[in-house]
mmCIF file of C-alpha atoms in Angstrom:
data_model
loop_
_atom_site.group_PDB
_atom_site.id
_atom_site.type_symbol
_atom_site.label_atom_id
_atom_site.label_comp_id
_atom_site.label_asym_id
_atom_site.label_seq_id
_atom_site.Cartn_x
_atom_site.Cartn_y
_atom_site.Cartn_z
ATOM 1 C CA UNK A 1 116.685 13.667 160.379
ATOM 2 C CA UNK A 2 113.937 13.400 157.303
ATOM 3 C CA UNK A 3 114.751 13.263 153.997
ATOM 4 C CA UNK A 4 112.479 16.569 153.876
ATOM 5 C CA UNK A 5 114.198 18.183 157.019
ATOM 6 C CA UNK A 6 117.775 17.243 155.640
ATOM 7 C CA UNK A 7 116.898 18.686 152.214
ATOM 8 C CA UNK A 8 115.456 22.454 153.974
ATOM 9 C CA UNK A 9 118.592 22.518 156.002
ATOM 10 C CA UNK A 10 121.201 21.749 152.963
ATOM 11 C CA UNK A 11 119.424 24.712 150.889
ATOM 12 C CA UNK A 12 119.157 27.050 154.452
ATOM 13 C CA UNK A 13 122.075 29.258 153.462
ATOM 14 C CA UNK A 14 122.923 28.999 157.638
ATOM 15 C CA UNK A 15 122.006 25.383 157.676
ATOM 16 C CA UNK A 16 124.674 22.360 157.094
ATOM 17 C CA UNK A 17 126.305 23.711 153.968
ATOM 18 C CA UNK A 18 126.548 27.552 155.180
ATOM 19 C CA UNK A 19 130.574 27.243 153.993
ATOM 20 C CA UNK A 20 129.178 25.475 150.611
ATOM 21 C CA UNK A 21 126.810 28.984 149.819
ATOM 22 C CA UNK A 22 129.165 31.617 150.936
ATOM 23 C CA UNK A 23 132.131 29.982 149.080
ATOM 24 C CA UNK A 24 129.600 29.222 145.832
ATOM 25 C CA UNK A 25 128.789 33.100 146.610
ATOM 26 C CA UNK A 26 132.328 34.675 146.502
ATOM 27 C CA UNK A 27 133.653 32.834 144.196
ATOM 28 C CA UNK A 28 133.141 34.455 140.961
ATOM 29 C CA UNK A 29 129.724 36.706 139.670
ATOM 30 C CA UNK A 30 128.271 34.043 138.512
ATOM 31 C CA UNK A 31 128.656 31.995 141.586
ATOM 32 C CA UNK A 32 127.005 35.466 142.970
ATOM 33 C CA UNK A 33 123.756 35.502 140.737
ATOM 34 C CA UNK A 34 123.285 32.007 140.878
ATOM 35 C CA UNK A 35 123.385 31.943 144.887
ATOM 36 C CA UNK A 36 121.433 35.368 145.078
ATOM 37 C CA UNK A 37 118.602 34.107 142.188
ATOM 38 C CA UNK A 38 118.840 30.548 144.103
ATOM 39 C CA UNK A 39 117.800 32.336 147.337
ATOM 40 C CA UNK A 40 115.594 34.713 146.390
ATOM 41 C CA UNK A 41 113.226 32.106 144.950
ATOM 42 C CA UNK A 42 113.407 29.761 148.016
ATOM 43 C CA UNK A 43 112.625 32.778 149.952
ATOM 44 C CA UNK A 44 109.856 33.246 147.835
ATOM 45 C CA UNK A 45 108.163 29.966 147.947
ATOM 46 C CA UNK A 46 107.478 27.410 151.105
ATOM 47 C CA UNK A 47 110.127 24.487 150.973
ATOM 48 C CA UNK A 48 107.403 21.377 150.370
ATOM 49 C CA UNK A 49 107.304 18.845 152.144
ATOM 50 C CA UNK A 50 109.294 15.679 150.489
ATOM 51 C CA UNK A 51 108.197 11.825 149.560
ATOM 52 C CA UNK A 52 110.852 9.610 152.044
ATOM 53 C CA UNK A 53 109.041 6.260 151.144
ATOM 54 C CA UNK A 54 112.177 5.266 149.001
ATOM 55 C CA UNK A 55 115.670 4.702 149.705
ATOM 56 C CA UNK A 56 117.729 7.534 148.618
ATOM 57 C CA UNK A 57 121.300 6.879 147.068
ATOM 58 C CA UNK A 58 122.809 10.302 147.782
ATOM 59 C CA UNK A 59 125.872 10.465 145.106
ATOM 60 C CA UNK A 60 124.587 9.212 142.403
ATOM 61 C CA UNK A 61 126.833 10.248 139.601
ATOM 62 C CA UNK A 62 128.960 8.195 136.900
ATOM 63 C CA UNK A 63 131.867 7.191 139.164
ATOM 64 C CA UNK A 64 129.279 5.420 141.609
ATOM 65 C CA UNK A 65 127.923 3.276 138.564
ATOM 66 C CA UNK A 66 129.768 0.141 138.020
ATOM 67 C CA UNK A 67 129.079 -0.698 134.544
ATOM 68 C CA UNK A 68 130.041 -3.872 131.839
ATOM 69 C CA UNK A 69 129.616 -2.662 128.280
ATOM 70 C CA UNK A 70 125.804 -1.147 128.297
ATOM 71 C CA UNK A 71 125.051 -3.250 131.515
ATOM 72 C CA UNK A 72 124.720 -1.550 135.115
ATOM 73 C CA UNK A 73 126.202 -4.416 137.282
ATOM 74 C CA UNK A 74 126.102 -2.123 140.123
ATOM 75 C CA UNK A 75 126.480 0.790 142.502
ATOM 76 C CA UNK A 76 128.867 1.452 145.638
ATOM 77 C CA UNK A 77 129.607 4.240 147.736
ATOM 78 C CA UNK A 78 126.369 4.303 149.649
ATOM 79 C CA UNK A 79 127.495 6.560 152.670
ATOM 80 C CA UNK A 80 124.840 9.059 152.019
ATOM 81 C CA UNK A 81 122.343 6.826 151.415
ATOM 82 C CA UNK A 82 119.223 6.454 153.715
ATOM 83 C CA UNK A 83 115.272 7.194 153.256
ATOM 84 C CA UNK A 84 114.208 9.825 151.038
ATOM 85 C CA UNK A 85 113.039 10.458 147.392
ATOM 86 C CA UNK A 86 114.742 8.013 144.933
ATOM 87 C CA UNK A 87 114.184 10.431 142.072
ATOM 88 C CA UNK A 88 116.243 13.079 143.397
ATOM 89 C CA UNK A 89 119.136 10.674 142.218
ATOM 90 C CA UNK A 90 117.639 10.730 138.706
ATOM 91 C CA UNK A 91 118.291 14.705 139.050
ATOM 92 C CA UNK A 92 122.128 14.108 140.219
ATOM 93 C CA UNK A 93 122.810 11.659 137.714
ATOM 94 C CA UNK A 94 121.198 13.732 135.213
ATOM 95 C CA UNK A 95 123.096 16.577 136.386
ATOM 96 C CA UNK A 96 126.510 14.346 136.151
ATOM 97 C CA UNK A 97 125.347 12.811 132.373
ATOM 98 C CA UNK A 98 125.160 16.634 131.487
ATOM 99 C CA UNK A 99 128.411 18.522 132.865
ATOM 100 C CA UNK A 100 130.422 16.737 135.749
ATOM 101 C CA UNK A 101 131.501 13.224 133.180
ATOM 102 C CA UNK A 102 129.553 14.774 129.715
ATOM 103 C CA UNK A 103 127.125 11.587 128.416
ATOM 104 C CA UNK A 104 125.139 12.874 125.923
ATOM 105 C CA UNK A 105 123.271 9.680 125.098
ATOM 106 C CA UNK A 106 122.438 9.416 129.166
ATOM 107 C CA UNK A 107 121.371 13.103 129.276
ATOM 108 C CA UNK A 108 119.025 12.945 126.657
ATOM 109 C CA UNK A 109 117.754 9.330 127.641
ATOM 110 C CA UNK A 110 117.494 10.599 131.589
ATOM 111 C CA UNK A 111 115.431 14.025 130.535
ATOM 112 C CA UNK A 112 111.791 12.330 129.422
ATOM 113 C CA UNK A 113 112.022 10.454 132.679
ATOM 114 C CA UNK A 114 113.017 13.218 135.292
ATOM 115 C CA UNK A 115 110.333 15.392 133.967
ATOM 116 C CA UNK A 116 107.536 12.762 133.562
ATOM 117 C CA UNK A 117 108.502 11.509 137.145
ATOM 118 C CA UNK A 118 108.961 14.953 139.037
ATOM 119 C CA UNK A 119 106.917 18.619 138.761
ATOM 120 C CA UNK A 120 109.187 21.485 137.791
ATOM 121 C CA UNK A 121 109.612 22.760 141.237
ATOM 122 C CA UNK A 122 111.041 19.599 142.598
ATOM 123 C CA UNK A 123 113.418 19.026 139.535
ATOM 124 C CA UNK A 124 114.686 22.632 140.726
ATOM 125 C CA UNK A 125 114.978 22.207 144.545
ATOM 126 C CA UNK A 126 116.767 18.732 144.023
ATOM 127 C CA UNK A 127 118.871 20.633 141.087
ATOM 128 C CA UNK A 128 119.705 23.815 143.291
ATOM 129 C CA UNK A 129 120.632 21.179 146.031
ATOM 130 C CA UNK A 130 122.881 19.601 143.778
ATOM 131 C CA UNK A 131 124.833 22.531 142.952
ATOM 132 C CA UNK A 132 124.937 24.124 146.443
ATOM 133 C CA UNK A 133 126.276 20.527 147.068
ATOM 134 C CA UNK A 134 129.041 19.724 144.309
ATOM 135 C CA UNK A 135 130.138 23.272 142.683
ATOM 136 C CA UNK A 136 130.198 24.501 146.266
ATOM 137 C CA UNK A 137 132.140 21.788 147.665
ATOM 138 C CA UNK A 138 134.738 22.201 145.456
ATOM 139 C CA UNK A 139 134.670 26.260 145.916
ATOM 140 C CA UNK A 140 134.919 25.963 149.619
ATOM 141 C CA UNK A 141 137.742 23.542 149.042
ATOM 142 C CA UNK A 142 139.640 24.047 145.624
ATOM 143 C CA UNK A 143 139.982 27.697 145.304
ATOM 144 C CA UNK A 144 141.568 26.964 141.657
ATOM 145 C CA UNK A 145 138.959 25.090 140.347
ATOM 146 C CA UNK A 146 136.749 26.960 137.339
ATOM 147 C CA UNK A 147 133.375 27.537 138.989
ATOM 148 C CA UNK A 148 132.385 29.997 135.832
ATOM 149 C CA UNK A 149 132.666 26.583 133.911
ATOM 150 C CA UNK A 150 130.815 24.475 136.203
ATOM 151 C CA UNK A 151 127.908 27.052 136.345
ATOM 152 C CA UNK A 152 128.176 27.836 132.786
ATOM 153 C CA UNK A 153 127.221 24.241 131.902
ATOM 154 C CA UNK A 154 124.985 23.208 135.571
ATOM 155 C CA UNK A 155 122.490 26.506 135.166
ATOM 156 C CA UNK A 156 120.877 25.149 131.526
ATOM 157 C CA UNK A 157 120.577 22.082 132.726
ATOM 158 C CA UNK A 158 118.211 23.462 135.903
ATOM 159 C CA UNK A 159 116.870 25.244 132.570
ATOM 160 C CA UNK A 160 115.902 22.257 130.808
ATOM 161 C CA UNK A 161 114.669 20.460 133.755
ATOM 162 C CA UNK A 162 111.841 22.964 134.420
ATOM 163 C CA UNK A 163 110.905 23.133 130.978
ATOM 164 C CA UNK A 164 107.249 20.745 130.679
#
């Protein structure tokens, strides 16, 4: 599969993730409006088609970083990695820097750079992906676990990403 193809199947509420929506969906009402406000604009617009010249990391998030003091000496779990659009893990990590392992200084440094490097639409598909990806995970598996929360903090953060 394409970066692009993999992508329009992970936010095709019957693609891949069909468990991930419907369990993002019924898990609270504000799993509800953000699936039903999630698929009512994809409906709305034509997927695009996606840049797969780089090499695409998949899971980008804190716990994948390897890190000495303020140095990055490296990243590991590469299972989802393959060709794709290298800035859609500047959206995850963002995303992670923001609510999943809060990093302030990261979040604010990683902002200027996802929006000079990606137009609004993009920073929302890879966002939405995100989401669908990691809050519904862990609503299809972890009935406990405080989506409300999750969303609470995850749905500015799409916010600020559009903003120019």
């Amino acid at each position: 599969r394409t970066w692009t193809d993999w992508v329009h199947a992970c936010l095709d509420p019957l693609g891949p993730w069909a468990a991930r929506w419907r369990a993002l969906e019924g898990s609270c009402p504000e799993g509800t409006a953000f699936v039903r406000a999630a698929l009512a604009r994809l409906r709305a617009v034509p997927l695009p088609a996606l840049p797969e010249a780089d090499v695409v990391h998949g899971d980008l998030h804190h716990g994948n970083l390897l890190v000495d003091g303020e140095r990055l000496t490296g990243v590991v779990d590469w299972d989802d990695a393959g060709p794709g659009d290298a800035r859609a893990d500047l959206v995850t990590l963002l995303l992670s820097a923001r609510a999943t392992t809060p990093d302030p200084p990261l979040a604010e440094a990683l902002l200027p750079l996802v929006r000079a490097e990606l137009e609004p639409g993009l920073r929302w598909l890879y966002a939405t992906r995100d989401v669908v990806r990691f809050v519904g995970w862990f609503a299809l598996h972890h009935r406990g676990w405080d989506v409300p929360a999750w969303l609470r903090v995850l749905t500015p953060a799409i916010a600020d990403l559009e903003a120019p």
